[in-house]
Amino acid sequence: MVKQKIIVEGGRRLQGEIPVQGAKNSLLPLLAATALCKGKTVLHNCPRLTDADAAFRILDCLGCKCSRESSVLTVDAEQVCDNQVPDDLMQEMRSSIVFLGAILGRCGSCRWSTPGGCELGPRPINYHTDSLKKMGVVIEEDGGFMNCTTPKGIHGAKISLPFPSVGATENIILAAVTAKGATEIHNAAKEPEVVDLTDFLNKCGAKISGAGGSTIVIEGVKELRASEHTVIPDRIVTATYMCCAAITRGELVLTNTKHDDLSAVFPIFEKIGCSVYTYGSDKIYINARKSLVSPGKVTTHVHPGFPTDSQPLLMALTAVLPGTTIFEENIFSCRYNHAGELNRLGAKIDVRERIAVVEGVKRLSGANVKAPDLRGGAALVVAGLACEGVTKISRISHIDRGYEAIEDVLRSVGASIKRV
Ligand code: EPU
């Protein structure tokens, strides 16, 4: 494969309007959910992402017929004839684990390989497997593969998650919608993407209540019928473009956003000194022309707290804000890989386990850097917009997993950025 790079020449103030793409972290579980629904599901607002392509390939392997027309995806899951997720797809996209619940729900069995660790450190799946076992799933290891069977069918259960894991909550929901009896998830994830998944499943005939709160109840139904759904706007991509506006002292209107999902993000931008207004049902205006300062301390939490996925992006911005910003990362044990790359651009960031201390500098200078992971890669794009000179970012396949044509979007509002 040709190795591409993103090249950014910093120093341009961004101005204009950006329509925000649909949410990757909604789209992936929604695509998994389509495997449960007989007939043709139509999903709107689907960004072109390499992770979505990988999910398509999994559906293809299961026997579904998938097609795309612009941002509309159609999945025909009338026939599901295989129950196996190929090893290469499992390794390519860690979140393919969310197909487990859906395949079990549809086929009653599943064979898959265990996903390894990833750029964010070890990513155990014990909450997923322990919960499914409570629902009657028997899991046997077989040379790096897991054979899952359900000798007596899947049945409802009372599950208390040790941590409100997004993926485990989604997997349990997917396995429970067509199970025998009711499932209760206590300490469930409250993230908007979980709510989007349950909204879709309920349109298909599922009986799920409580999503968005810490207890979700799923009454098993006999079968699901395909339906039509629009993916929610991506709150992390929204925060990314807000960081781009702020770091260039620019002025942007972001459309197709969901204000409620950003309640922990807006106050940070206001603390920094940006003017942020929401208007209409989906628009955000951000103006960063006044002098800006560090927001002080930023702590990541599960929803509705400040999202871990926005931490790298905000760190890039705070690298050039006067004052000291202290980040405390509470979701992943190893989510500061971008700090070293930002330091190559002249940032002053000191990482001590879960804490990162950012001393704002006057200027960053362009250099060759590597995207360490998806959001860390996007953070380098944010920083590159403010660098003196040229920043060349390699390993951008990470960025393409979650951002649709980031260079085209930013060029449309005045950035000097290209892909080579
Ligand atoms: N965890 C366990 N055991 C498990 C599952 C999770 O110990 O069985 C731990 C994880 O190691 C982590 C914490 O629980 O420390 C939270 O993990 P969670 O399961 O909530 O994360 P996830 O479902 O794997 C999703 C998003 C991530 C996002 C996190 C947290 C998708 C496809 N991925 O991951 O998104 O950071 O929730 O909000 O929805 C990204 O988009 O860049 C990204 C990494």
CSV table of C-alpha atoms and ligand atoms in Angstrom, one decimal:
chain,number,residue,atom,x,y,z
A,1,MET,CA,0.0,0.0,0.0
A,2,VAL,CA,1.3,3.5,-0.8
A,3,LYS,CA,2.2,5.4,2.3
A,4,GLN,CA,0.4,8.7,2.4
A,5,LYS,CA,1.2,11.8,4.4
A,6,ILE,CA,-0.6,14.9,5.4
A,7,ILE,CA,1.3,18.1,4.9
A,8,VAL,CA,0.2,21.2,6.8
A,9,GLU,CA,1.6,24.7,6.5
A,10,GLY,CA,0.7,26.5,9.6
A,11,GLY,CA,-0.4,30.1,10.3
A,12,ARG,CA,-3.7,30.4,8.4
A,13,ARG,CA,-6.7,31.6,10.3
A,14,LEU,CA,-9.7,29.3,9.7
A,15,GLN,CA,-13.0,30.9,8.7
A,16,GLY,CA,-16.2,29.4,7.2
A,17,GLU,CA,-18.6,26.6,7.7
A,18,ILE,CA,-18.1,22.8,8.3
A,19,PRO,CA,-20.8,20.2,8.2
A,20,VAL,CA,-19.8,17.6,10.8
A,21,GLN,CA,-19.8,14.0,9.7
A,22,GLY,CA,-21.8,11.1,11.4
A,23,ALA,CA,-20.3,9.4,14.4
A,24,LYS,CA,-17.8,6.6,13.8
A,25,ASN,CA,-18.5,5.1,17.2
A,26,SER,CA,-22.3,5.0,16.5
A,27,LEU,CA,-21.9,3.7,12.9
A,28,LEU,CA,-19.8,0.6,13.9
A,29,PRO,CA,-22.2,-0.9,16.4
A,30,LEU,CA,-25.1,0.1,14.1
A,31,LEU,CA,-23.6,-1.9,11.3
A,32,ALA,CA,-23.1,-4.8,13.7
A,33,ALA,CA,-26.8,-4.5,14.7
A,34,THR,CA,-27.9,-4.7,11.0
A,35,ALA,CA,-26.8,-8.4,11.1
A,36,LEU,CA,-29.7,-9.0,13.6
A,37,CYS,CA,-32.4,-7.6,11.3
A,38,LYS,CA,-34.0,-9.5,8.5
A,39,GLY,CA,-34.4,-7.4,5.4
A,40,LYS,CA,-32.7,-4.3,4.2
A,41,THR,CA,-31.5,-1.7,6.7
A,42,VAL,CA,-30.8,1.8,5.4
A,43,LEU,CA,-28.4,4.0,7.4
A,44,HIS,CA,-28.1,7.7,6.6
A,45,ASN,CA,-25.2,10.2,7.5
A,46,CYS,CA,-22.5,7.5,7.2
A,47,PRO,CA,-19.0,8.9,6.8
A,48,ARG,CA,-16.5,7.3,4.5
A,49,LEU,CA,-14.0,5.8,7.0
A,50,THR,CA,-11.7,2.8,6.8
A,51,ASP,CA,-13.2,1.4,10.0
A,52,ALA,CA,-16.6,1.4,8.3
A,53,ASP,CA,-15.1,-0.4,5.3
A,54,ALA,CA,-13.8,-3.0,7.7
A,55,ALA,CA,-17.2,-3.4,9.3
A,56,PHE,CA,-18.7,-3.8,5.7
A,57,ARG,CA,-16.2,-6.6,5.0
A,58,ILE,CA,-17.2,-8.4,8.2
A,59,LEU,CA,-20.9,-8.1,7.1
A,60,ASP,CA,-19.9,-9.4,3.7
A,61,CYS,CA,-18.2,-12.4,5.3
A,62,LEU,CA,-21.4,-13.2,7.2
A,63,GLY,CA,-23.3,-13.3,4.0
A,64,CYS,CA,-25.0,-9.8,4.1
A,65,LYS,CA,-25.2,-7.7,0.9
A,66,CYS,CA,-23.9,-4.2,1.5
A,67,SER,CA,-23.8,-1.2,-0.7
A,68,ARG,CA,-23.1,2.5,-0.4
A,69,GLU,CA,-24.5,5.5,-2.3
A,70,SER,CA,-22.9,8.7,-1.1
A,71,SER,CA,-23.5,8.8,2.7
A,72,VAL,CA,-26.3,6.2,2.6
A,73,LEU,CA,-25.4,2.6,3.5
A,74,THR,CA,-27.7,-0.3,2.8
A,75,VAL,CA,-27.3,-3.7,4.4
A,76,ASP,CA,-29.4,-6.6,3.3
A,77,ALA,CA,-29.2,-9.2,6.1
A,78,GLU,CA,-32.0,-11.4,4.9
A,79,GLN,CA,-29.5,-14.3,4.7
A,80,VAL,CA,-26.7,-14.7,7.3
A,81,CYS,CA,-24.8,-17.8,6.4
A,82,ASP,CA,-21.6,-17.6,8.3
A,83,ASN,CA,-20.8,-16.9,12.0
A,84,GLN,CA,-17.0,-16.2,11.8
A,85,VAL,CA,-15.1,-12.9,11.9
A,86,PRO,CA,-11.9,-13.4,10.0
A,87,ASP,CA,-8.7,-12.9,12.0
A,88,ASP,CA,-7.3,-10.1,9.8
A,89,LEU,CA,-10.5,-8.1,10.3
A,90,MET,CA,-10.5,-8.7,14.0
A,91,GLN,CA,-6.9,-7.4,14.2
A,92,GLU,CA,-7.5,-4.5,11.8
A,93,MET,CA,-10.3,-3.0,13.9
A,94,ARG,CA,-10.4,-3.7,17.6
A,95,SER,CA,-14.0,-2.6,17.8
A,96,SER,CA,-15.0,-5.6,15.6
A,97,ILE,CA,-15.6,-7.2,19.1
A,98,VAL,CA,-19.0,-5.5,19.0
A,99,PHE,CA,-20.1,-8.0,16.2
A,100,LEU,CA,-19.9,-10.8,18.8
A,101,GLY,CA,-23.2,-10.0,20.4
A,102,ALA,CA,-24.9,-9.5,17.1
A,103,ILE,CA,-23.6,-12.7,15.5
A,104,LEU,CA,-24.6,-14.7,18.6
A,105,GLY,CA,-28.0,-13.1,18.6
A,106,ARG,CA,-28.6,-14.1,14.9
A,107,CYS,CA,-26.7,-17.4,14.6
A,108,GLY,CA,-26.5,-18.7,18.2
A,109,SER,CA,-22.8,-19.3,17.8
A,110,CYS,CA,-19.7,-17.4,16.7
A,111,ARG,CA,-16.0,-18.1,16.1
A,112,TRP,CA,-13.6,-15.2,16.4
A,113,SER,CA,-10.0,-14.5,17.3
A,114,THR,CA,-9.2,-12.4,20.4
A,115,PRO,CA,-8.3,-8.8,19.5
A,116,GLY,CA,-4.9,-7.9,20.8
A,117,GLY,CA,-3.8,-4.7,22.6
A,118,CYS,CA,-3.8,-1.6,20.6
A,119,GLU,CA,-2.3,1.9,20.4
A,120,LEU,CA,-4.1,2.8,23.6
A,121,GLY,CA,-2.5,0.0,25.6
A,122,PRO,CA,-4.0,-3.4,26.7
A,123,ARG,CA,-7.7,-3.5,25.9
A,124,PRO,CA,-9.1,-6.5,27.8
A,125,ILE,CA,-12.5,-7.9,26.9
A,126,ASN,CA,-13.3,-9.6,30.2
A,127,TYR,CA,-16.5,-7.5,30.7
A,128,HIS,CA,-17.8,-8.6,27.3
A,129,THR,CA,-17.1,-12.3,27.9
A,130,ASP,CA,-18.1,-12.5,31.6
A,131,SER,CA,-21.5,-10.9,30.7
A,132,LEU,CA,-22.2,-13.1,27.8
A,133,LYS,CA,-21.4,-16.2,29.9
A,134,LYS,CA,-24.1,-15.0,32.3
A,135,MET,CA,-26.5,-15.1,29.4
A,136,GLY,CA,-25.8,-18.7,28.6
A,137,VAL,CA,-22.9,-18.3,26.1
A,138,VAL,CA,-20.2,-21.0,26.4
A,139,ILE,CA,-16.8,-19.7,25.4
A,140,GLU,CA,-14.0,-22.1,24.6
A,141,GLU,CA,-10.5,-21.1,23.6
A,142,ASP,CA,-8.9,-22.9,20.6
A,143,GLY,CA,-5.4,-21.7,19.6
A,144,GLY,CA,-6.0,-17.9,19.6
A,145,PHE,CA,-9.6,-18.4,18.5
A,146,MET,CA,-12.7,-18.3,20.7
A,147,ASN,CA,-15.6,-20.7,19.9
A,148,CYS,CA,-18.8,-19.4,21.3
A,149,THR,CA,-21.9,-21.6,21.5
A,150,THR,CA,-25.3,-21.3,23.2
A,151,PRO,CA,-26.4,-24.9,23.9
A,152,LYS,CA,-29.6,-23.8,25.7
A,153,GLY,CA,-30.0,-20.5,23.7
A,154,ILE,CA,-29.3,-17.0,25.0
A,155,HIS,CA,-31.3,-16.0,28.0
A,156,GLY,CA,-31.7,-12.7,29.9
A,157,ALA,CA,-29.6,-12.0,33.0
A,158,LYS,CA,-28.9,-9.3,35.6
A,159,ILE,CA,-25.5,-7.9,34.8
A,160,SER,CA,-23.5,-5.4,36.8
A,161,LEU,CA,-20.6,-4.0,34.9
A,162,PRO,CA,-17.5,-3.3,37.0
A,163,PHE,CA,-16.9,-0.2,34.8
A,164,PRO,CA,-19.5,1.4,32.4
A,165,SER,CA,-17.7,0.0,29.3
A,166,VAL,CA,-19.2,1.4,26.1
A,167,GLY,CA,-18.3,-1.7,24.0
A,168,ALA,CA,-19.5,-4.2,26.7
A,169,THR,CA,-22.8,-2.4,27.1
A,170,GLU,CA,-23.4,-2.5,23.3
A,171,ASN,CA,-22.4,-6.2,23.1
A,172,ILE,CA,-24.8,-7.2,25.9
A,173,ILE,CA,-27.6,-5.2,24.3
A,174,LEU,CA,-27.0,-6.8,20.9
A,175,ALA,CA,-27.0,-10.3,22.4
A,176,ALA,CA,-30.0,-9.5,24.6
A,177,VAL,CA,-32.5,-8.1,22.1
A,178,THR,CA,-33.6,-11.5,20.8
A,179,ALA,CA,-32.7,-13.5,23.9
A,180,LYS,CA,-35.3,-15.4,26.0
A,181,GLY,CA,-36.5,-13.2,28.8
A,182,ALA,CA,-35.3,-9.8,30.2
A,183,THR,CA,-31.7,-8.5,30.7
A,184,GLU,CA,-30.8,-5.8,33.1
A,185,ILE,CA,-27.5,-3.9,32.7
A,186,HIS,CA,-26.5,-2.1,35.8
A,187,ASN,CA,-23.6,0.5,35.7
A,188,ALA,CA,-24.2,0.7,31.9
A,189,ALA,CA,-22.4,3.2,29.7
A,190,LYS,CA,-24.4,6.4,29.2
A,191,GLU,CA,-22.6,7.5,26.0
A,192,PRO,CA,-24.8,9.0,23.2
A,193,GLU,CA,-23.6,6.2,20.9
A,194,VAL,CA,-25.2,3.6,23.2
A,195,VAL,CA,-28.5,5.7,23.0
A,196,ASP,CA,-28.2,5.8,19.2
A,197,LEU,CA,-27.9,2.1,19.0
A,198,THR,CA,-30.9,1.5,21.2
A,199,ASP,CA,-33.0,4.0,19.2
A,200,PHE,CA,-32.2,2.1,16.1
A,201,LEU,CA,-32.9,-1.3,17.6
A,202,ASN,CA,-36.3,-0.1,19.1
A,203,LYS,CA,-37.3,1.1,15.5
A,204,CYS,CA,-36.6,-2.5,14.4
A,205,GLY,CA,-38.9,-3.9,17.1
A,206,ALA,CA,-36.6,-4.3,20.1
A,207,LYS,CA,-37.9,-3.5,23.6
A,208,ILE,CA,-35.1,-1.5,25.3
A,209,SER,CA,-35.6,1.1,28.0
A,210,GLY,CA,-33.3,3.2,30.1
A,211,ALA,CA,-30.5,3.9,27.6
A,212,GLY,CA,-28.6,7.1,28.6
A,213,GLY,CA,-29.0,6.2,32.2
A,214,SER,CA,-27.1,3.7,34.3
A,215,THR,CA,-29.7,0.9,34.1
A,216,ILE,CA,-30.8,-0.4,30.8
A,217,VAL,CA,-33.5,-3.1,30.5
A,218,ILE,CA,-33.9,-5.2,27.4
A,219,GLU,CA,-37.0,-7.4,27.0
A,220,GLY,CA,-36.1,-10.1,24.5
A,221,VAL,CA,-38.3,-10.2,21.3
A,222,LYS,CA,-38.6,-13.0,18.7
A,223,GLU,CA,-37.1,-11.2,15.8
A,224,LEU,CA,-36.1,-7.8,14.5
A,225,ARG,CA,-37.2,-6.2,11.2
A,226,ALA,CA,-34.9,-4.0,9.2
A,227,SER,CA,-35.5,-0.3,9.4
A,228,GLU,CA,-34.1,3.1,8.4
A,229,HIS,CA,-32.0,5.3,10.7
A,230,THR,CA,-29.8,8.4,10.7
A,231,VAL,CA,-26.4,8.2,12.5
A,232,ILE,CA,-25.9,10.9,15.1
A,233,PRO,CA,-23.3,13.7,14.5
A,234,ASP,CA,-19.8,12.9,15.7
A,235,ARG,CA,-19.2,14.8,19.0
A,236,ILE,CA,-15.4,14.1,18.8
A,237,VAL,CA,-15.1,15.4,15.3
A,238,THR,CA,-17.1,18.4,16.4
A,239,ALA,CA,-14.6,19.0,19.2
A,240,THR,CA,-11.7,18.5,16.8
A,241,TYR,CA,-12.9,21.3,14.5
A,242,MET,CA,-13.6,23.5,17.5
A,243,CYS,CA,-9.9,23.0,18.5
A,244,CYS,CA,-8.9,23.9,14.9
A,245,ALA,CA,-10.8,27.1,15.1
A,246,ALA,CA,-9.3,28.0,18.5
A,247,ILE,CA,-5.7,27.2,17.6
A,248,THR,CA,-5.8,29.4,14.5
A,249,ARG,CA,-7.7,32.2,16.3
A,250,GLY,CA,-10.4,31.6,13.7
A,251,GLU,CA,-14.1,31.7,13.4
A,252,LEU,CA,-16.2,28.7,12.4
A,253,VAL,CA,-19.8,27.6,12.1
A,254,LEU,CA,-20.2,23.9,12.6
A,255,THR,CA,-23.4,22.4,11.2
A,256,ASN,CA,-25.0,18.9,11.8
A,257,THR,CA,-23.9,18.9,15.4
A,258,LYS,CA,-25.7,17.7,18.5
A,259,HIS,CA,-25.5,20.3,21.3
A,260,ASP,CA,-26.5,18.1,24.2
A,261,ASP,CA,-23.7,15.6,23.5
A,262,LEU,CA,-21.1,18.4,24.0
A,263,SER,CA,-22.1,19.6,27.5
A,264,ALA,CA,-18.7,18.9,29.0
A,265,VAL,CA,-16.8,20.4,26.0
A,266,PHE,CA,-18.4,23.8,25.7
A,267,PRO,CA,-17.4,25.0,29.2
A,268,ILE,CA,-13.7,24.2,28.5
A,269,PHE,CA,-13.7,26.3,25.3
A,270,GLU,CA,-15.4,29.2,27.2
A,271,LYS,CA,-12.8,28.9,30.0
A,272,ILE,CA,-10.1,29.2,27.3
A,273,GLY,CA,-11.7,32.4,26.2
A,274,CYS,CA,-13.5,31.4,23.0
A,275,SER,CA,-17.0,32.7,22.3
A,276,VAL,CA,-19.2,29.7,21.7
A,277,TYR,CA,-22.9,30.0,20.7
A,278,THR,CA,-25.3,27.3,19.8
A,279,TYR,CA,-28.3,28.1,17.6
A,280,GLY,CA,-30.9,26.5,15.5
A,281,SER,CA,-31.3,22.8,16.1
A,282,ASP,CA,-27.7,21.8,15.1
A,283,LYS,CA,-25.4,24.8,14.7
A,284,ILE,CA,-22.4,26.0,16.7
A,285,TYR,CA,-20.6,29.3,16.2
A,286,ILE,CA,-17.1,29.5,17.7
A,287,ASN,CA,-14.9,32.6,17.6
A,288,ALA,CA,-11.4,32.6,19.0
A,289,ARG,CA,-10.3,36.1,18.2
A,290,LYS,CA,-9.9,37.3,21.7
A,291,SER,CA,-6.8,36.4,23.8
A,292,LEU,CA,-6.9,32.9,25.0
A,293,VAL,CA,-5.6,31.2,28.2
A,294,SER,CA,-5.1,27.7,29.6
A,295,PRO,CA,-8.3,26.1,30.9
A,296,GLY,CA,-6.4,24.9,34.1
A,297,LYS,CA,-7.2,21.3,34.9
A,298,VAL,CA,-8.9,18.9,32.5
A,299,THR,CA,-10.1,15.5,33.8
A,300,THR,CA,-11.5,12.8,31.5
A,301,HIS,CA,-14.5,10.9,32.7
A,302,VAL,CA,-17.2,8.7,31.2
A,303,HIS,CA,-20.2,10.5,29.7
A,304,PRO,CA,-21.4,13.1,30.5
A,305,GLY,CA,-17.8,14.0,31.7
A,306,PHE,CA,-15.1,15.3,29.4
A,307,PRO,CA,-14.5,12.6,26.8
A,308,THR,CA,-11.1,10.7,26.7
A,309,ASP,CA,-11.3,10.9,22.8
A,310,SER,CA,-11.2,14.7,22.9
A,311,GLN,CA,-8.2,14.8,25.3
A,312,PRO,CA,-5.4,14.6,22.6
A,313,LEU,CA,-7.1,17.3,20.5
A,314,LEU,CA,-7.4,19.7,23.5
A,315,MET,CA,-3.8,18.9,24.5
A,316,ALA,CA,-2.6,20.1,21.0
A,317,LEU,CA,-4.6,23.4,21.6
A,318,THR,CA,-3.3,23.9,25.1
A,319,ALA,CA,0.3,23.5,23.9
A,320,VAL,CA,0.1,27.1,22.7
A,321,LEU,CA,-2.1,28.6,25.3
A,322,PRO,CA,-0.5,30.8,28.0
A,323,GLY,CA,-0.3,29.0,31.4
A,324,THR,CA,-0.1,25.5,32.6
A,325,THR,CA,-2.8,22.9,31.7
A,326,ILE,CA,-3.0,19.6,33.7
A,327,PHE,CA,-4.6,16.6,32.1
A,328,GLU,CA,-5.8,13.6,34.1
A,329,GLU,CA,-6.7,10.6,32.0
A,330,ASN,CA,-9.1,8.3,33.7
A,331,ILE,CA,-10.4,6.0,31.0
A,332,PHE,CA,-7.3,4.4,29.3
A,333,SER,CA,-4.0,3.6,31.0
A,334,CYS,CA,-1.9,4.6,28.0
A,335,ARG,CA,-3.4,7.5,26.1
A,336,TYR,CA,-0.6,10.1,25.9
A,337,ASN,CA,1.3,8.7,22.9
A,338,HIS,CA,0.7,12.0,21.1
A,339,ALA,CA,2.6,14.0,23.8
A,340,GLY,CA,6.0,12.9,22.5
A,341,GLU,CA,5.0,13.9,18.9
A,342,LEU,CA,3.6,17.3,20.0
A,343,ASN,CA,7.0,17.8,21.8
A,344,ARG,CA,8.8,17.3,18.5
A,345,LEU,CA,6.8,20.3,17.3
A,346,GLY,CA,8.1,22.3,20.2
A,347,ALA,CA,5.4,21.7,22.8
A,348,LYS,CA,6.4,21.3,26.5
A,349,ILE,CA,4.5,18.3,27.8
A,350,ASP,CA,5.6,16.2,30.7
A,351,VAL,CA,3.8,12.9,31.2
A,352,ARG,CA,3.7,11.1,34.5
A,353,GLU,CA,1.5,8.0,34.3
A,354,ARG,CA,-2.2,9.3,34.2
A,355,ILE,CA,-1.1,13.0,34.5
A,356,ALA,CA,0.2,15.2,31.7
A,357,VAL,CA,1.4,18.7,32.4
A,358,VAL,CA,1.4,21.1,29.5
A,359,GLU,CA,3.4,24.3,29.8
A,360,GLY,CA,2.0,26.6,27.0
A,361,VAL,CA,4.7,27.8,24.6
A,362,LYS,CA,4.6,30.9,22.4
A,363,ARG,CA,5.0,29.0,19.2
A,364,LEU,CA,5.3,25.5,17.6
A,365,SER,CA,7.5,24.8,14.6
A,366,GLY,CA,6.8,22.3,11.8
A,367,ALA,CA,8.6,19.0,11.8
A,368,ASN,CA,8.1,15.4,10.7
A,369,VAL,CA,5.8,13.5,13.0
A,370,LYS,CA,3.9,10.2,13.1
A,371,ALA,CA,0.3,9.7,14.0
A,372,PRO,CA,0.4,7.4,17.0
A,373,ASP,CA,-3.3,6.5,16.9
A,374,LEU,CA,-6.6,8.0,15.6
A,375,ARG,CA,-7.2,11.0,17.9
A,376,GLY,CA,-3.5,11.4,18.5
A,377,GLY,CA,-3.1,11.8,14.7
A,378,ALA,CA,-5.8,14.3,14.5
A,379,ALA,CA,-4.1,16.2,17.4
A,380,LEU,CA,-1.0,16.5,15.2
A,381,VAL,CA,-3.2,18.0,12.4
A,382,VAL,CA,-4.6,20.6,15.0
A,383,ALA,CA,-1.1,21.5,16.1
A,384,GLY,CA,0.2,21.6,12.5
A,385,LEU,CA,-2.3,24.4,11.8
A,386,ALA,CA,-0.5,26.6,14.4
A,387,CYS,CA,3.1,25.6,13.6
A,388,GLU,CA,5.5,28.0,12.0
A,389,GLY,CA,6.5,26.2,8.7
A,390,VAL,CA,5.6,22.8,7.4
A,391,THR,CA,4.4,19.8,9.4
A,392,LYS,CA,4.5,16.4,7.7
A,393,ILE,CA,2.4,13.7,9.4
A,394,SER,CA,3.0,10.1,8.5
A,395,ARG,CA,1.0,6.9,9.5
A,396,ILE,CA,-2.2,8.8,8.6
A,397,SER,CA,-4.1,5.5,8.1
A,398,HIS,CA,-4.9,6.0,11.8
A,399,ILE,CA,-6.6,9.3,11.0
A,400,ASP,CA,-8.6,7.8,8.1
A,401,ARG,CA,-10.2,5.3,10.5
A,402,GLY,CA,-12.3,8.1,12.1
A,403,TYR,CA,-12.1,11.3,10.0
A,404,GLU,CA,-13.7,11.6,6.5
A,405,ALA,CA,-11.2,13.5,4.3
A,406,ILE,CA,-9.9,15.8,7.1
A,407,GLU,CA,-7.6,17.6,4.7
A,408,ASP,CA,-10.5,18.6,2.3
A,409,VAL,CA,-12.6,19.7,5.2
A,410,LEU,CA,-9.9,22.0,6.6
A,411,ARG,CA,-8.8,23.3,3.2
A,412,SER,CA,-12.5,24.4,2.6
A,413,VAL,CA,-12.2,26.8,5.6
A,414,GLY,CA,-8.8,28.2,4.6
A,415,ALA,CA,-6.1,25.8,5.9
A,416,SER,CA,-3.1,25.1,3.8
A,417,ILE,CA,-3.2,21.3,4.0
A,418,LYS,CA,-2.8,18.5,1.5
A,419,ARG,CA,-2.4,14.7,1.3
A,420,VAL,CA,0.5,13.4,-0.7
B,1,EPU,N1,-12.2,-2.4,29.8
B,1,EPU,C1,-11.9,-3.5,30.5
B,1,EPU,N2,-12.5,-4.7,30.1
B,1,EPU,C2,-13.4,-4.8,29.1
B,1,EPU,C3,-13.7,-3.6,28.4
B,1,EPU,C4,-13.2,-2.4,28.8
B,1,EPU,O1,-11.1,-3.5,31.4
B,1,EPU,O2,-13.9,-5.9,28.9
B,1,EPU,C5,-11.6,-1.1,30.2
B,1,EPU,C6,-10.8,-0.5,29.0
B,1,EPU,O3,-9.5,-1.1,29.0
B,1,EPU,C7,-10.8,0.9,29.3
B,1,EPU,C8,-12.2,1.1,29.9
B,1,EPU,O4,-12.6,-0.1,30.3
B,1,EPU,O5,-9.8,1.2,30.3
B,1,EPU,C9,-13.2,1.8,29.0
B,1,EPU,O6,-13.3,1.0,27.8
B,1,EPU,P1,-14.6,0.9,26.9
B,1,EPU,O7,-15.0,-0.5,26.8
B,1,EPU,O8,-15.6,1.9,27.4
B,1,EPU,O9,-14.1,1.4,25.5
B,1,EPU,P2,-14.4,0.8,24.1
B,1,EPU,O10,-15.8,0.3,24.0
B,1,EPU,O11,-13.4,-0.2,23.8
B,1,EPU,C10,-15.2,3.0,23.0
B,1,EPU,C11,-14.8,3.8,21.8
B,1,EPU,C12,-13.5,4.5,22.1
B,1,EPU,C13,-13.7,5.4,23.3
B,1,EPU,C14,-14.1,4.5,24.5
B,1,EPU,C15,-14.4,5.3,25.8
B,1,EPU,C16,-15.8,2.6,20.0
B,1,EPU,C17,-15.7,1.9,18.7
B,1,EPU,N3,-14.7,3.0,20.6
B,1,EPU,O12,-14.2,2.0,23.2
B,1,EPU,O13,-13.2,5.3,21.0
B,1,EPU,O14,-12.4,6.0,23.7
B,1,EPU,O15,-15.3,3.8,24.2
B,1,EPU,O16,-15.4,6.3,25.5
B,1,EPU,O17,-16.9,3.0,20.3
B,1,EPU,C18,-11.9,6.5,19.5
B,1,EPU,O18,-12.9,6.8,18.8
B,1,EPU,O19,-10.8,7.1,19.2
B,1,EPU,C19,-11.9,5.5,20.5
B,1,EPU,C20,-10.8,5.0,21.1
